[in-house]
Amino acid sequence: QESQASELPKYIKIVEVGPRDGLQNEKVIVPTDIKIELINRLSKTGLPAIEVTSFVSSKWVPQMADHKEVMRGIEQHPGVQYSVLTPNLQGFHSAIAAGATEVSVFGAASESFSKMNINCSIEESIEKFEEVAKSARNMNIPVRGYVSCALGCPYEGNVIPAKVAEVSKRLYSMGCYEISLGDTIGVGTPGSMKRMLEAVMKEIPLSALAVHCHDTYGQALANILTAIQMGVAVVDSSVAGLGGCPYAKGATGNVATEDVIYMLNGLGIDTGVNLYRVMEAGNFICTTLNKKTNSKVAQAFLNTGTIN
Amino acid sequence: AFPKRVKVVEVGPRDGLQNEKNVVPTSVKINLINMLSETGLQVIEATSFVSPKWVPQMADHTEVMQGINKLPGISYPVLTPNLKGFQAAVAAGAKEVSIFGAASELFTRKNINCSIEESLERFNEVMTAARGASIPVRGYVSCVLGCPYEGKISAAKVAEVSKKMYSMGCYEISLGDTIGIGTPGSMKEMLTAVMKEVPVGALAVHCHDTYGQALANILVALQMGVSVVDASVAGLGGCPYAQGASGNVATEDLVYMLNGLGIHTGVDLQKLMDTGTFICNALNRRTNSKVSQASCRL
């Protein structure tokens, strides 16, 4: 059966997760002023959405302990949506008090992952998110829902597409405007991506879907291509491919924003993003972190002196 | 729909090692090829019969060709830029050869110091000799999605050069994105043009991962019916045109994707990864294969 869209989307929204997902999974903890500088630079690239921090207890995620300072300290450019993670009602209130205008909640398609990651079952986590969604609705705050382990789990192994569809549907029904399907350990391939999306697309409208691919096995761009061929028009990525994989020591994690944009440019798909400015922001953060970029596009451009 | 089977052409021992900073001794090359022969790969490009003055890394071509275990059912093609190289290859026991054309005049001039037309005349000599000796010839076309000197390359030019090489008698044409600059967009456009002139069953893609686009480009090629894909174990072989950047796509990452698509390759991924580990240790370098780097397993 042919689930390949005859035409690719004309426009794709890139959701930049580097400052949160990226920095949270880097070895080095970054000072607040550097985080703010990075976000301010990203705000000038044309990116329409930037995930800036996480209102999780600093006991669990020390890298994001400065969430209030970051939220208050960044320039908020018109035309850019700034979102923050809020795992529960307490985090939500704290985020709103700090000036957040959009929040995200993180579910998972695997019970084991949910228990190991946030110490509760999927059902219990959904109850917490419902509290957030309810408050958010009352305050007209949009909520984005993430589903982790959409193509595989570090503990359970295989994850069935029907489970991903079920969790996605719960998040969508509670009011999440968008569901980002995450290949958390990057094990997916175009084969499993297609099967998973076919199942989810039975429950969620295409326009409300996003893919969040990790490049741990080098499959991210091929998986993203598969998703956009099926009509998905929102893609998460991380500048310079920031953020390793916490489940595979030394391995890479997030797909690099630069590499995604390069591919979309080559396909004639509009993103509104200036690739060079993203590379410059990537160069800034990598220099600060004293690390090599994970973006192959940035690496290829680096020695020609094209990036400042 | 995807092909049910894909033939993986392993170019690590030649394209890979030729473009590595460190040179490995003959014994290591032979060991590498022998290990690759145990993985299920059906085609392993073994070496290049080019003058050692131009390519010192391949100076031991005769020793390598004579030293490797040649397993039945596996082909060990070698590069032969001209008649002299061809004769030396056959004398050393080669049973298949490859010739390298390009879709860019400037690239041809810089690379082998003649025009595309002149290079095709040289190849004709090889073709005639190969035909006489019943030796199959594989044709490569470089710069199919872009050239480090000319920039943009027209799909029509790629189709023209491919057609000439196919008409000359090459059984297969491997289309090379030499600087890895292509995207699924340009890959589709180029293949559409080439497939008007050469049957898809005679086409292969040789993608470089310099801009991280290789697997996405390969995916598009597969969707269009291409069923032969070149790759290099551990992603050996940097890009000589972008210092420090990567070159060949890693065979492990390709096989991982094909496995996930349910496409048969006959290749044992674990044995392939072990081979990659061996050659990276010998070269004292980290692997370019992400599959190899990742330590979590399903």
XYZ file of C-alpha atoms in Angstrom:
606
model
C 0.000 0.000 0.000
C 1.320 3.384 -0.987
C 1.604 5.773 1.930
C 4.129 7.951 0.173
C 2.761 11.456 -0.342
C 2.935 12.367 -4.004
C 4.235 15.739 -2.962
C 6.504 16.716 -0.133
C 5.307 19.497 2.199
C 6.138 22.931 0.788
C 7.022 24.267 4.223
C 8.478 22.467 7.223
C 8.574 23.895 10.728
C 11.874 23.217 12.458
C 11.680 22.955 16.237
C 15.118 23.704 17.681
C 15.761 21.659 20.836
C 19.477 22.349 21.268
C 19.257 24.661 24.297
C 17.187 22.094 26.218
C 17.468 18.530 24.898
C 20.928 19.303 23.551
C 22.514 20.995 26.527
C 20.778 18.668 29.000
C 22.625 15.769 27.413
C 26.055 17.312 27.107
C 28.832 16.339 29.497
C 29.689 19.927 30.409
C 27.175 22.100 32.304
C 26.886 25.436 30.565
C 26.752 28.748 32.466
C 23.512 30.735 32.302
C 24.915 33.597 30.247
C 26.147 31.194 27.582
C 22.727 29.520 27.383
C 21.102 32.924 26.953
C 23.634 33.932 24.301
C 23.013 30.715 22.381
C 19.249 31.177 22.468
C 19.541 34.813 21.400
C 21.678 33.794 18.438
C 19.221 31.058 17.481
C 16.409 33.636 17.651
C 18.059 35.481 14.771
C 18.311 32.529 12.391
C 14.673 32.364 11.304
C 13.900 29.334 13.445
C 10.181 29.495 14.291
C 10.367 27.468 17.528
C 13.035 27.073 20.198
C 12.855 24.850 23.273
C 14.718 26.902 25.838
C 14.792 25.094 29.165
C 13.131 22.659 31.513
C 11.223 23.373 34.722
C 12.232 20.100 36.292
C 13.619 19.904 39.818
C 17.321 20.752 39.776
C 17.804 17.645 41.899
C 17.030 15.518 38.826
C 18.361 17.761 36.062
C 21.091 20.046 37.446
C 21.973 21.180 33.908
C 18.638 23.019 33.775
C 18.727 24.402 37.333
C 18.883 27.960 35.994
C 15.541 27.662 34.214
C 14.064 30.826 35.725
C 17.116 32.943 34.905
C 17.225 31.619 31.344
C 13.503 32.187 30.780
C 13.718 35.706 32.138
C 17.061 36.515 30.530
C 16.442 35.664 26.862
C 15.298 38.106 24.206
C 11.882 36.994 23.010
C 11.721 37.757 19.284
C 8.340 38.143 17.612
C 7.637 35.237 15.289
C 9.558 32.796 17.475
C 7.760 30.447 19.839
C 9.743 29.668 23.013
C 8.710 26.488 24.835
C 9.784 24.889 28.113
C 9.381 21.435 29.610
C 6.965 21.104 32.512
C 6.689 17.596 33.952
C 3.936 18.467 36.424
C 1.696 21.223 37.768
C 4.364 22.647 40.035
C 6.784 23.008 37.132
C 4.010 24.530 35.047
C 3.227 27.251 37.570
C 6.894 28.006 37.984
C 7.289 28.275 34.209
C 4.347 30.657 33.843
C 5.625 32.816 36.685
C 8.952 33.053 34.859
C 7.238 34.226 31.664
C 6.810 31.020 29.647
C 4.196 31.159 26.882
C 4.272 27.520 25.764
C 4.978 24.280 27.587
C 5.778 20.658 26.743
C 4.991 17.369 28.446
C 6.919 14.150 27.929
C 5.140 10.820 27.698
C 6.621 7.503 26.618
C 5.432 4.505 24.631
C 7.252 2.149 27.016
C 6.264 1.348 30.597
C 9.815 0.487 31.597
C 11.160 3.727 30.196
C 8.449 5.729 31.944
C 9.266 4.052 35.276
C 13.041 4.448 34.886
C 12.839 8.019 33.596
C 10.127 9.644 35.717
C 9.448 6.943 38.287
C 5.809 6.305 37.422
C 3.686 4.300 34.975
C 2.487 5.715 31.671
C -1.025 6.027 33.121
C 0.235 7.924 36.183
C 2.268 10.233 33.983
C -0.769 10.939 31.788
C -2.729 11.937 34.920
C -0.019 14.453 35.831
C 0.017 15.840 32.297
C -3.740 16.197 32.351
C -3.405 18.518 35.318
C -0.904 20.600 33.367
C -3.078 20.560 30.255
C -6.122 21.672 32.212
C -4.321 24.630 33.784
C -2.723 25.476 30.475
C -6.101 25.469 28.738
C -7.471 27.870 31.343
C -4.588 30.228 30.684
C -4.556 29.824 26.886
C -1.087 28.320 27.006
C -0.394 25.837 24.171
C 0.946 22.427 25.211
C 3.161 20.220 23.051
C 3.222 16.483 23.787
C 6.280 14.284 23.298
C 6.177 10.505 23.004
C 9.543 8.928 23.773
C 10.712 5.502 22.581
C 8.495 5.653 19.503
C 10.785 3.322 17.537
C 12.431 1.333 20.327
C 13.250 1.364 24.041
C 16.613 0.911 25.777
C 14.947 -1.417 28.298
C 12.073 -3.106 26.464
C 13.644 -3.300 23.028
C 10.879 -3.426 20.425
C 7.962 -0.994 20.836
C 4.736 -1.753 19.003
C 3.275 0.999 16.788
C -0.166 0.524 18.347
C 1.239 1.538 21.726
C 2.753 4.691 20.251
C -0.604 5.489 18.663
C -2.407 4.900 21.960
C -0.165 7.212 24.001
C -0.204 9.841 21.233
C -3.977 9.763 21.203
C -4.134 10.273 25.003
C -1.853 13.312 24.753
C -3.747 14.735 21.791
C -7.135 14.212 23.442
C -6.062 16.087 26.559
C -5.338 19.112 24.395
C -1.746 18.903 23.147
C -1.696 20.847 19.877
C 1.212 18.833 18.487
C 2.658 15.388 19.196
C 6.397 14.965 18.706
C 7.284 11.301 18.124
C 10.754 10.621 19.442
C 13.165 7.916 18.374
C 14.862 8.277 21.734
C 17.747 5.863 21.138
C 17.968 6.378 17.392
C 17.424 2.703 16.575
C 14.660 3.332 14.053
C 14.989 2.923 10.311
C 12.768 4.044 7.420
C 10.995 0.689 7.795
C 10.011 1.109 11.442
C 9.348 4.849 10.987
C 6.820 4.116 8.255
C 5.020 1.423 10.269
C 4.858 3.618 13.363
C 3.582 6.667 11.486
C 0.927 4.613 9.693
C -0.433 3.515 13.081
C -0.299 6.991 14.629
C -1.813 8.683 11.579
C -4.967 6.626 12.136
C -5.462 8.482 15.443
C -3.869 11.918 15.015
C -4.220 14.348 12.120
C -1.020 14.661 10.086
C -0.786 18.396 10.705
C -0.453 17.738 14.454
C 2.515 15.384 14.093
C 6.240 16.010 14.441
C 9.253 13.699 14.375
C 12.174 13.903 16.799
C 14.876 11.640 15.421
C 18.150 10.742 17.056
C 21.157 9.977 14.905
C 22.749 7.382 17.168
C 22.767 4.788 14.355
C 23.148 7.330 11.550
C 19.528 6.842 10.449
C 18.047 10.215 11.348
C 17.955 11.946 7.964
C 16.686 8.819 6.196
C 13.974 8.518 8.882
C 13.066 12.194 8.601
C 12.878 11.884 4.809
C 10.494 8.959 5.215
C 8.334 10.992 7.594
C 8.149 14.004 5.307
C 7.359 11.770 2.333
C 4.338 10.672 4.382
C 3.364 14.317 4.877
C 4.817 15.124 8.303
C 5.698 18.832 8.275
C 7.329 19.444 11.676
C 10.847 18.251 12.474
C 12.807 18.576 15.732
C 16.569 18.989 15.604
C 19.478 20.338 17.637
C 22.049 22.907 16.560
C 25.438 21.256 15.983
C 23.794 17.966 16.940
C 24.173 18.880 20.608
C 23.225 16.194 23.075
C 24.726 12.745 23.229
C 22.786 9.581 23.888
C 22.484 8.836 27.606
C 21.860 5.162 26.793
C 24.872 4.547 24.568
C 28.074 5.939 25.999
C 30.010 8.032 23.527
C 27.349 7.738 20.868
C 25.611 10.688 19.249
C 22.053 11.752 19.975
C 20.028 14.520 18.374
C 20.178 15.066 14.632
C 21.975 18.282 13.709
C 19.749 21.194 12.643
C 22.302 22.205 10.002
C 22.179 18.778 8.345
C 18.360 18.766 8.348
C 18.169 22.226 6.802
C 20.754 21.303 4.178
C 18.592 18.361 3.135
C 15.359 20.387 3.134
C 17.000 23.181 1.126
C 18.120 20.586 -1.405
C 14.547 19.333 -1.639
C 13.266 22.850 -2.297
C 11.305 22.829 0.967
C 10.955 26.181 2.721
C 11.912 26.405 6.401
C 12.529 30.133 6.790
C 15.851 29.315 8.430
C 19.222 30.784 7.426
C 21.670 27.867 7.377
C 24.759 30.042 7.774
C 23.401 31.730 10.891
C 22.623 28.344 12.415
C 26.172 27.199 11.636
C 27.508 30.321 13.322
C 25.407 29.647 16.419
C 26.655 26.059 16.342
C 30.232 27.239 16.034
C 29.707 29.531 19.024
C 28.383 26.811 21.327
C 30.931 24.202 20.222
C 33.796 26.606 20.793
C 32.403 27.359 24.242
C 31.932 23.671 25.052
C 35.344 22.939 23.586
C 33.954 20.188 21.398
C 33.703 19.273 17.731
C 30.387 19.838 16.054
C 28.245 16.778 15.328
C 26.965 18.447 12.178
C 28.571 17.113 9.011
C 27.449 20.183 7.086
C 29.159 22.477 9.593
C 32.255 20.278 9.528
C 32.392 20.452 5.722
C 32.040 24.251 5.742
C 34.351 24.833 8.678
C 37.683 24.671 6.905
C 36.620 26.937 4.087
C 36.283 29.763 6.607
C 32.662 30.349 5.667
C 31.465 30.420 9.268
C 32.400 33.198 11.677
C 8.283 -0.215 -3.360
C 11.865 -1.109 -2.491
C 14.016 -3.764 -4.183
C 13.886 -7.078 -2.310
C 17.648 -7.526 -2.560
C 20.478 -5.041 -2.692
C 24.020 -5.819 -3.747
C 26.474 -3.982 -1.498
C 29.771 -3.137 -3.217
C 32.488 -2.751 -0.577
C 35.046 -0.107 -1.570
C 36.910 0.235 1.741
C 40.142 -1.510 0.742
C 40.517 0.735 -2.320
C 38.522 3.989 -2.162
C 38.659 3.913 1.632
C 42.332 3.221 2.203
C 43.388 5.403 -0.723
C 41.853 8.399 1.024
C 43.092 7.731 4.545
C 45.895 9.807 6.068
C 47.759 6.770 7.343
C 49.096 4.095 5.024
C 48.782 0.478 6.107
C 51.203 -2.324 5.276
C 50.338 -4.917 2.638
C 49.665 -7.600 5.254
C 46.995 -5.436 6.898
C 45.329 -4.765 3.537
C 45.264 -8.493 2.814
C 43.861 -9.218 6.267
C 41.179 -6.585 5.807
C 40.061 -8.049 2.491
C 40.094 -11.589 3.894
C 37.944 -10.512 6.841
C 35.538 -8.743 4.484
C 35.335 -11.944 2.448
C 33.862 -13.657 5.525
C 31.025 -11.155 6.035
C 28.788 -12.200 3.166
C 29.774 -9.296 0.923
C 29.739 -10.353 -2.723
C 31.874 -7.596 -4.214
C 35.045 -6.187 -2.649
C 37.077 -3.599 -4.529
C 40.581 -4.774 -3.713
C 43.102 -2.284 -5.064
C 44.069 0.039 -7.874
C 46.532 -0.579 -10.704
C 47.530 3.060 -10.966
C 51.138 4.181 -11.062
C 52.551 4.416 -7.509
C 53.846 7.828 -8.516
C 50.237 9.085 -8.429
C 48.761 6.821 -5.742
C 51.512 5.555 -3.422
C 48.923 4.077 -1.046
C 48.115 1.490 -3.699
C 51.705 0.774 -4.741
C 51.443 -2.810 -3.478
C 48.594 -3.642 -5.849
C 50.236 -6.767 -7.288
C 51.116 -8.187 -3.845
C 47.605 -7.504 -2.534
C 45.939 -9.080 -5.565
C 48.126 -12.139 -5.315
C 48.008 -12.347 -1.515
C 44.268 -12.320 -0.792
C 42.094 -15.425 -0.417
C 39.728 -15.301 -3.347
C 36.550 -16.992 -2.160
C 34.221 -18.500 -4.739
C 31.157 -16.366 -5.387
C 32.957 -13.156 -4.460
C 34.216 -10.677 -7.021
C 37.391 -8.638 -6.363
C 37.389 -5.801 -8.924
C 40.396 -3.505 -9.280
C 40.798 -0.049 -10.764
C 42.541 0.183 -14.130
C 42.911 3.697 -15.528
C 44.451 2.586 -18.808
C 45.609 -0.377 -20.870
C 48.905 -0.699 -19.029
C 47.120 -0.904 -15.675
C 44.665 -3.394 -17.137
C 47.415 -5.694 -18.345
C 49.207 -5.535 -14.996
C 45.914 -6.304 -13.232
C 45.170 -9.341 -15.367
C 48.738 -10.594 -14.955
C 48.272 -10.327 -11.179
C 45.096 -12.418 -11.342
C 42.305 -9.829 -11.571
C 39.019 -11.149 -12.943
C 37.095 -7.838 -12.955
C 38.158 -4.238 -13.491
C 36.752 -0.727 -13.028
C 37.238 2.463 -14.988
C 36.592 5.982 -13.685
C 34.901 8.648 -15.788
C 33.498 11.968 -14.607
C 30.593 14.235 -15.439
C 32.811 17.300 -15.089
C 35.431 18.506 -17.579
C 37.401 20.459 -14.982
C 37.448 17.524 -12.587
C 38.698 15.199 -15.322
C 41.384 17.678 -16.270
C 42.561 18.130 -12.685
C 42.275 14.472 -11.791
C 43.733 12.686 -14.847
C 44.978 15.584 -16.971
C 42.767 15.165 -20.025
C 39.244 15.929 -21.270
C 36.207 13.648 -20.709
C 36.340 12.675 -24.399
C 40.028 11.783 -24.186
C 39.444 9.737 -21.036
C 36.709 7.775 -22.780
C 39.112 7.014 -25.648
C 41.621 5.609 -23.132
C 38.876 3.524 -21.593
C 37.927 2.174 -24.998
C 41.339 0.512 -25.178
C 40.668 -1.125 -21.821
C 37.192 -2.185 -22.961
C 38.506 -3.826 -26.096
C 41.161 -5.740 -24.174
C 38.666 -6.683 -21.457
C 36.184 -7.956 -24.004
C 38.931 -10.067 -25.572
C 39.757 -11.551 -22.155
C 36.113 -11.943 -21.039
C 36.742 -9.612 -18.119
C 33.684 -7.616 -16.916
C 34.183 -3.855 -16.576
C 32.410 -1.591 -14.092
C 32.173 2.087 -14.979
C 32.226 4.879 -12.402
C 30.981 8.387 -13.078
C 32.344 10.935 -10.604
C 30.802 14.304 -9.636
C 27.251 13.265 -10.482
C 25.682 15.637 -7.967
C 28.302 18.380 -7.943
C 31.945 19.124 -8.653
C 34.554 20.687 -6.361
C 35.700 22.889 -9.290
C 32.664 23.416 -11.523
C 30.018 23.486 -8.787
C 26.661 22.483 -10.234
C 26.608 19.554 -12.677
C 23.720 19.095 -15.089
C 21.785 15.831 -14.876
C 21.897 15.685 -18.680
C 25.700 15.614 -18.623
C 25.679 12.728 -16.137
C 23.240 10.868 -18.378
C 25.435 11.517 -21.429
C 28.643 10.191 -19.840
C 26.811 7.222 -18.279
C 25.298 6.312 -21.632
C 28.681 6.428 -23.350
C 30.288 4.199 -20.740
C 27.377 1.762 -20.804
C 27.431 1.620 -24.597
C 31.164 0.933 -24.462
C 30.391 -2.250 -22.603
C 30.467 -1.489 -18.878
C 28.071 -3.949 -17.213
C 27.287 -1.523 -14.404
C 27.559 2.247 -13.933
C 28.270 3.478 -10.421
C 27.111 7.086 -10.013
C 29.340 8.864 -7.518
C 28.481 11.884 -5.407
C 32.182 12.554 -5.091
C 31.991 15.473 -2.667
C 28.838 14.332 -0.886
C 27.050 17.539 -1.740
C 23.895 15.947 -3.143
C 20.522 15.759 -1.450
C 17.460 13.598 -2.120
C 16.305 16.396 -4.441
C 19.356 16.381 -6.710
C 19.684 12.583 -6.495
C 16.134 12.164 -7.804
C 16.683 14.666 -10.619
C 19.961 13.049 -11.679
C 18.627 9.488 -11.593
C 15.539 10.468 -13.571
C 17.806 11.728 -16.356
C 20.210 8.770 -16.253
C 17.425 6.174 -16.163
C 16.278 7.417 -19.569
C 19.601 6.220 -21.011
C 20.748 3.305 -18.839
C 18.501 0.510 -17.490
C 18.042 0.814 -13.704
C 19.289 -2.759 -13.261
C 22.704 -1.575 -14.474
C 22.894 1.357 -12.077
C 24.621 1.734 -8.721
C 24.997 4.697 -6.368
C 28.220 5.666 -4.638
C 27.309 8.279 -2.046
C 29.682 10.244 0.131
C 28.545 11.352 3.551
C 30.478 14.633 3.681
C 27.264 16.597 4.342
C 25.515 13.784 6.219
C 23.159 13.161 3.274
C 24.320 9.726 2.136
C 21.681 7.443 3.646
C 18.846 9.802 2.670
C 20.241 9.927 -0.883
C 20.582 6.160 -0.972
C 17.003 5.807 0.280
C 15.737 7.867 -2.659
C 17.819 5.818 -5.104
C 16.338 2.612 -3.702
C 12.831 4.059 -4.023
C 13.576 4.668 -7.700
C 14.632 1.057 -8.213
C 18.412 1.174 -7.834
C 19.570 -2.065 -6.205
C 23.361 -1.741 -6.051
C 24.969 0.474 -3.426
C 28.658 1.202 -2.809
C 29.917 1.705 0.749
C 33.109 1.573 2.776
C 33.620 -0.401 5.988
C 33.870 1.939 8.990
C 33.322 4.808 6.557
C 36.994 4.675 5.631
C 38.230 7.393 3.340
C 37.998 11.083 4.029
C 37.102 13.692 1.460
C 40.184 14.994 -0.323
C 38.269 18.208 -1.197
C 37.118 19.184 2.288
C 39.884 18.766 4.813
C 38.809 16.884 7.913
C 35.406 16.081 6.509
C 34.129 12.557 6.077
C 33.884 10.774 2.740
C 32.453 7.362 1.991
C 29.247 6.226 3.666
C 29.867 3.482 6.229
C 28.875 -0.019 5.129
C 27.658 -0.824 8.654
C 25.231 2.109 8.662
C 23.985 1.173 5.184
C 23.424 -2.473 6.129
C 21.641 -1.395 9.333
C 19.212 0.663 7.253
C 18.673 -2.086 4.682
C 18.057 -4.635 7.458
C 15.469 -2.285 8.954
C 13.770 -2.070 5.557
C 13.651 -5.857 5.278
C 15.927 -5.728 2.226
C 18.198 -8.761 1.800
C 21.945 -8.132 1.492
C 23.478 -11.379 2.701
C 25.824 -9.371 4.923
C 26.470 -10.280 8.577
C 26.463 -6.913 10.373
C 28.368 -8.152 13.429
C 31.211 -9.606 11.320
C 31.269 -6.365 9.367
C 31.559 -4.324 12.555
C 34.369 -6.589 13.770
C 36.191 -5.974 10.480
C 35.696 -2.241 10.928
C 37.145 -2.451 14.438
C 40.180 -4.300 13.078
C 40.998 -1.767 10.376
C 40.382 1.242 12.612
C 42.810 -0.156 15.162
C 45.352 -0.709 12.399
C 44.845 2.857 11.167
C 44.809 4.202 14.716
C 41.583 6.072 14.118
C 37.987 6.146 15.302
C 35.329 4.574 13.144
C 33.089 6.803 11.025
C 30.242 4.319 11.411
C 27.568 5.459 13.853
C 26.220 1.940 14.160
C 29.637 0.846 15.323
C 29.904 3.719 17.791
C 26.554 3.060 19.425
C 26.873 0.538 22.216
C 23.232 -0.022 23.053
C 21.673 -2.941 21.256
C 18.114 -4.055 20.698
